[in-house]
Short mmCIF file of C-alpha atoms in Angstrom, two decimals:
data_model
loop_
_atom_site.label_atom_id
_atom_site.label_comp_id
_atom_site.label_asym_id
_atom_site.label_seq_id
_atom_site.Cartn_x
_atom_site.Cartn_y
_atom_site.Cartn_z
CA MET W 1 -26.05 74.08 -79.11
CA LEU W 2 -26.80 72.06 -76.08
CA LEU W 3 -29.83 69.72 -77.69
CA LEU W 4 -27.67 69.55 -80.70
CA THR W 5 -24.54 67.96 -78.60
CA LEU W 6 -26.85 65.75 -76.96
CA ILE W 7 -28.34 64.42 -80.36
CA THR W 8 -24.46 64.16 -81.46
CA GLY W 9 -23.63 61.97 -78.56
CA SER W 10 -26.65 60.04 -78.32
CA PHE W 11 -26.53 59.16 -82.62
CA LEU W 12 -22.65 58.40 -82.23
CA ALA W 13 -24.19 55.48 -79.86
CA TYR W 14 -26.91 54.42 -82.02
CA SER W 15 -24.64 54.35 -85.07
CA ALA W 16 -22.12 52.21 -83.02
CA SER W 17 -25.05 49.83 -81.93
CA TYR W 18 -26.06 49.66 -85.54
CA TYR W 19 -22.97 48.91 -86.85
CA TYR W 20 -22.30 46.15 -84.41
CA HIS W 21 -25.64 44.30 -84.83
CA GLN W 22 -25.19 44.55 -88.32
CA GLN W 23 -21.96 42.88 -88.20
CA GLN W 24 -23.21 40.10 -86.32
CA ALA W 25 -25.78 39.60 -88.96
CA VAL W 26 -23.18 39.25 -91.38
CA LEU W 27 -20.78 37.19 -89.65
CA THR W 28 -23.70 34.42 -88.35
CA ASN W 29 -25.64 34.82 -91.74
CA LEU W 30 -28.87 35.79 -89.99
CA PRO W 31 -31.19 38.50 -90.38
CA GLY W 32 -30.00 41.83 -88.36
CA THR W 33 -32.05 42.45 -85.05
CA ASN W 34 -33.23 45.61 -83.62
CA GLN W 35 -31.77 45.95 -79.92
CA PHE W 36 -32.61 49.71 -80.00
CA LEU W 37 -34.27 49.31 -76.61
CA SER W 38 -31.64 47.65 -74.79
CA ASP W 39 -29.09 49.87 -76.15
CA LEU W 40 -30.74 53.13 -75.35
CA GLN W 41 -29.19 53.30 -72.32
CA TRP W 42 -25.62 54.04 -74.16
CA CYS W 43 -27.49 56.48 -76.35
CA PHE W 44 -28.45 58.62 -72.98
CA LEU W 45 -24.87 58.05 -71.56
CA SER W 46 -23.35 59.38 -74.76
CA GLY W 47 -25.51 62.23 -74.94
CA HIS W 48 -24.31 63.12 -71.73
CA LEU W 49 -20.49 62.66 -72.25
CA ALA W 50 -20.92 64.39 -75.30
CA ILE W 51 -22.23 67.45 -73.60
CA ARG W 52 -19.89 67.62 -70.63
CA SER W 53 -16.97 67.04 -73.06
CA TYR W 54 -18.25 70.20 -75.61
CA TYR W 55 -18.10 72.69 -72.69
CA THR W 56 -14.95 71.17 -71.07
CA SER W 57 -12.94 71.67 -74.36
CA ALA W 58 -14.94 74.46 -76.22
CA LYS W 59 -11.41 76.35 -76.56
CA SER W 60 -10.26 73.30 -78.73
CA PRO W 61 -12.25 72.22 -81.34
CA LEU W 62 -9.48 69.45 -82.04
CA ILE W 63 -10.11 68.32 -78.91
CA TRP W 64 -13.83 68.14 -79.12
CA LEU W 65 -13.61 66.31 -82.59
CA LEU W 66 -11.23 63.86 -81.09
CA PHE W 67 -13.82 63.07 -78.30
CA LEU W 68 -16.27 62.31 -80.74
CA LEU W 69 -14.37 59.70 -82.53
CA LEU W 70 -13.41 58.22 -79.14
CA LEU W 71 -16.74 58.16 -78.11
CA TRP W 72 -17.81 56.23 -80.94
CA HIS W 73 -15.47 53.51 -80.06
CA LEU W 74 -15.93 53.50 -76.57
CA ASN W 75 -19.54 52.59 -77.51
CA LEU W 76 -18.30 49.83 -79.66
CA LEU W 77 -16.24 48.39 -77.16
CA VAL W 78 -18.81 48.43 -74.36
CA LEU W 79 -21.44 46.93 -76.80
CA TYR W 80 -18.97 43.83 -77.55
CA ASP W 81 -18.66 43.54 -73.99
CA TYR W 82 -21.85 43.62 -73.23
CA TYR W 83 -22.99 41.04 -75.81
CA GLU W 84 -20.04 38.75 -75.95
CA GLN W 85 -17.68 39.41 -72.97
CA ALA W 86 -14.81 40.07 -75.34
CA TYR W 87 -14.15 42.48 -77.88
CA PRO W 88 -11.77 42.69 -81.04
CA THR W 89 -8.46 44.13 -79.77
CA VAL W 90 -7.98 46.58 -83.15
CA LEU W 91 -10.78 48.80 -81.80
CA LEU W 92 -8.09 49.85 -79.23
CA VAL W 93 -6.11 51.66 -82.00
CA ILE W 94 -8.43 54.64 -82.58
CA PRO W 95 -8.87 55.42 -78.90
CA ALA W 96 -5.29 55.01 -77.96
CA ILE W 97 -4.14 57.42 -80.84
CA THR W 98 -6.83 60.00 -79.52
CA GLY W 99 -5.42 59.94 -76.14
CA LEU W 100 -1.91 60.31 -76.95
CA ILE W 101 -2.84 63.46 -79.47
CA ARG W 102 -4.48 64.52 -76.32
CA LEU W 103 -1.58 64.41 -74.22
CA LEU W 104 0.22 66.23 -76.85
CA ILE W 105 -1.96 69.32 -76.63
CA LEU W 106 -2.75 68.94 -73.04
CA PRO W 107 0.04 67.48 -71.13
CA SER W 108 -0.19 66.97 -67.83
CA SER W 109 1.21 64.77 -64.87
CA GLN W 110 -1.33 65.00 -62.65
CA TYR W 111 -2.40 62.03 -60.81
CA LEU W 112 -0.07 60.18 -62.91
CA LEU W 113 1.33 58.08 -59.86
CA SER W 114 -2.29 57.34 -58.69
CA ASN W 115 -3.21 55.94 -62.28
CA LEU W 116 -0.21 54.18 -62.54
CA LEU W 117 -0.48 52.45 -59.06
CA PHE W 118 -3.91 51.47 -59.75
CA LEU W 119 -2.83 49.84 -63.34
CA SER W 120 -0.37 47.93 -61.48
CA ILE W 121 -3.50 46.31 -59.25
CA LEU W 122 -5.31 45.59 -62.47
CA LEU W 123 -2.36 44.26 -63.86
CA ILE W 124 -1.62 41.91 -60.94
CA LEU W 125 -5.51 40.89 -60.97
CA ALA W 126 -5.31 40.26 -64.79
CA VAL W 127 -2.18 37.62 -64.38
CA GLN W 128 -3.98 35.86 -61.54
CA GLY W 129 -7.13 35.44 -63.72
CA LYS W 130 -9.43 37.64 -61.72
CA MET W 131 -9.92 40.13 -64.25
CA GLY W 132 -9.87 40.30 -68.11
CA SER W 133 -7.05 41.96 -70.26
CA GLY W 134 -9.89 43.85 -72.14
CA ASP W 135 -10.70 45.48 -68.76
CA VAL W 136 -7.10 46.74 -68.17
CA TYR W 137 -6.65 48.18 -71.58
CA PHE W 138 -10.24 49.79 -71.10
CA PHE W 139 -8.68 51.74 -68.04
CA ILE W 140 -5.60 52.61 -70.02
CA LEU W 141 -7.81 54.37 -72.60
CA LEU W 142 -9.97 56.21 -70.01
CA ALA W 143 -6.47 57.42 -68.49
CA LEU W 144 -5.13 58.37 -71.58
CA ASN W 145 -8.48 60.47 -72.94
CA PHE W 146 -9.60 61.76 -69.53
CA PRO W 147 -8.08 64.28 -67.50
CA GLY W 148 -7.01 63.72 -63.43
CA GLN W 149 -8.96 61.06 -61.75
CA THR W 150 -11.54 60.25 -64.17
CA ALA W 151 -10.37 56.79 -64.89
CA LEU W 152 -10.19 56.05 -61.17
CA ARG W 153 -13.36 57.26 -60.21
CA ALA W 154 -15.13 55.25 -63.43
CA PHE W 155 -13.59 52.10 -61.78
CA LEU W 156 -14.57 52.66 -58.74
CA PHE W 157 -18.33 53.63 -59.24
CA GLY W 158 -18.66 51.24 -62.04
CA SER W 159 -17.08 48.63 -59.68
CA LEU W 160 -19.77 49.50 -56.99
CA LEU W 161 -22.57 49.35 -59.62
CA ALA W 162 -21.52 45.70 -60.68
CA ILE W 163 -21.60 44.57 -57.09
CA ALA W 164 -25.21 46.12 -56.38
CA HIS W 165 -26.43 44.66 -59.35
CA ILE W 166 -24.28 41.03 -59.45
CA ILE W 167 -24.76 40.02 -55.72
CA PRO W 168 -28.62 39.73 -55.70
CA ILE W 169 -28.80 38.20 -59.14
CA ASN W 170 -26.56 35.30 -57.31
CA HIS W 171 -28.50 35.60 -54.25
CA PHE W 172 -31.88 35.24 -55.37
CA GLN W 173 -31.36 33.17 -58.49
CA ARG W 174 -30.42 29.79 -57.33
CA PRO W 175 -27.61 28.33 -60.04
CA LYS W 176 -28.71 25.54 -61.75
CA GLN W 177 -25.94 22.95 -61.35
CA ASN W 178 -23.68 25.61 -60.52
CA GLN W 179 -23.56 26.77 -63.89
CA GLU W 180 -24.31 30.77 -63.03
CA ALA W 181 -21.42 30.34 -60.30
CA HIS W 182 -18.75 30.61 -62.51
CA ARG W 183 -20.99 32.85 -65.01
CA HIS W 184 -18.36 35.83 -66.55
CA TYR W 185 -20.24 39.00 -66.15
CA PRO W 186 -19.27 42.13 -68.82
CA LEU W 187 -17.50 44.57 -66.40
CA LEU W 188 -17.15 47.63 -69.36
CA PRO W 189 -20.74 48.42 -69.32
CA TYR W 190 -20.42 49.14 -65.53
CA LEU W 191 -17.57 51.30 -66.11
CA TYR W 192 -19.17 53.17 -69.18
CA TRP W 193 -22.07 53.91 -66.24
CA GLY W 194 -19.41 54.77 -63.57
CA LEU W 195 -17.84 57.21 -66.08
CA ASN W 196 -20.93 58.83 -66.13
CA LEU W 197 -21.89 58.46 -62.64
CA GLN W 198 -19.31 60.29 -61.17
CA PHE W 199 -20.27 63.57 -63.11
CA TRP W 200 -23.52 63.63 -61.34
CA LEU W 201 -22.35 63.29 -57.88
#
């Protein structure tokens, strides 16, 4: 069952990747590109999340099925942000629904205050233009669909990963006419890594 769950999670990530690149091929009127190697990391991460979710929601098949639906959309959000630094807001609908259903089935107010406080900080940063609104929405989706402090830890570890990756790039690669100095980096891929990393520590 462990292997089947891993394959299921990885396949969802692969299908999201295939769907995204086919959509881009249609929009640009160009042949679809195979980005399997660059998207392989999402297959690995999704397989891990699928395994963890299966064993934490084994008593509720509905929660498990909702998570699989959520997982596909999370991968699509990450892919859009990874390649375009933006995503269609319509992709937020299904994860929001799965999160609300989860709250109805497993209501919990634990860490609600800490999540709301952190959300208020993110909103302030978004208003000041220091963070994209899409990143704020992603935090809300994580808070709705994952228990406890999972969303907070995902942002903590994801932000640390982003800092550890971006600072060396900016330090060792001199900007060409300051173009790279104002480059926008996608945050959702780091948050997705952070979501997984917290379960390994």
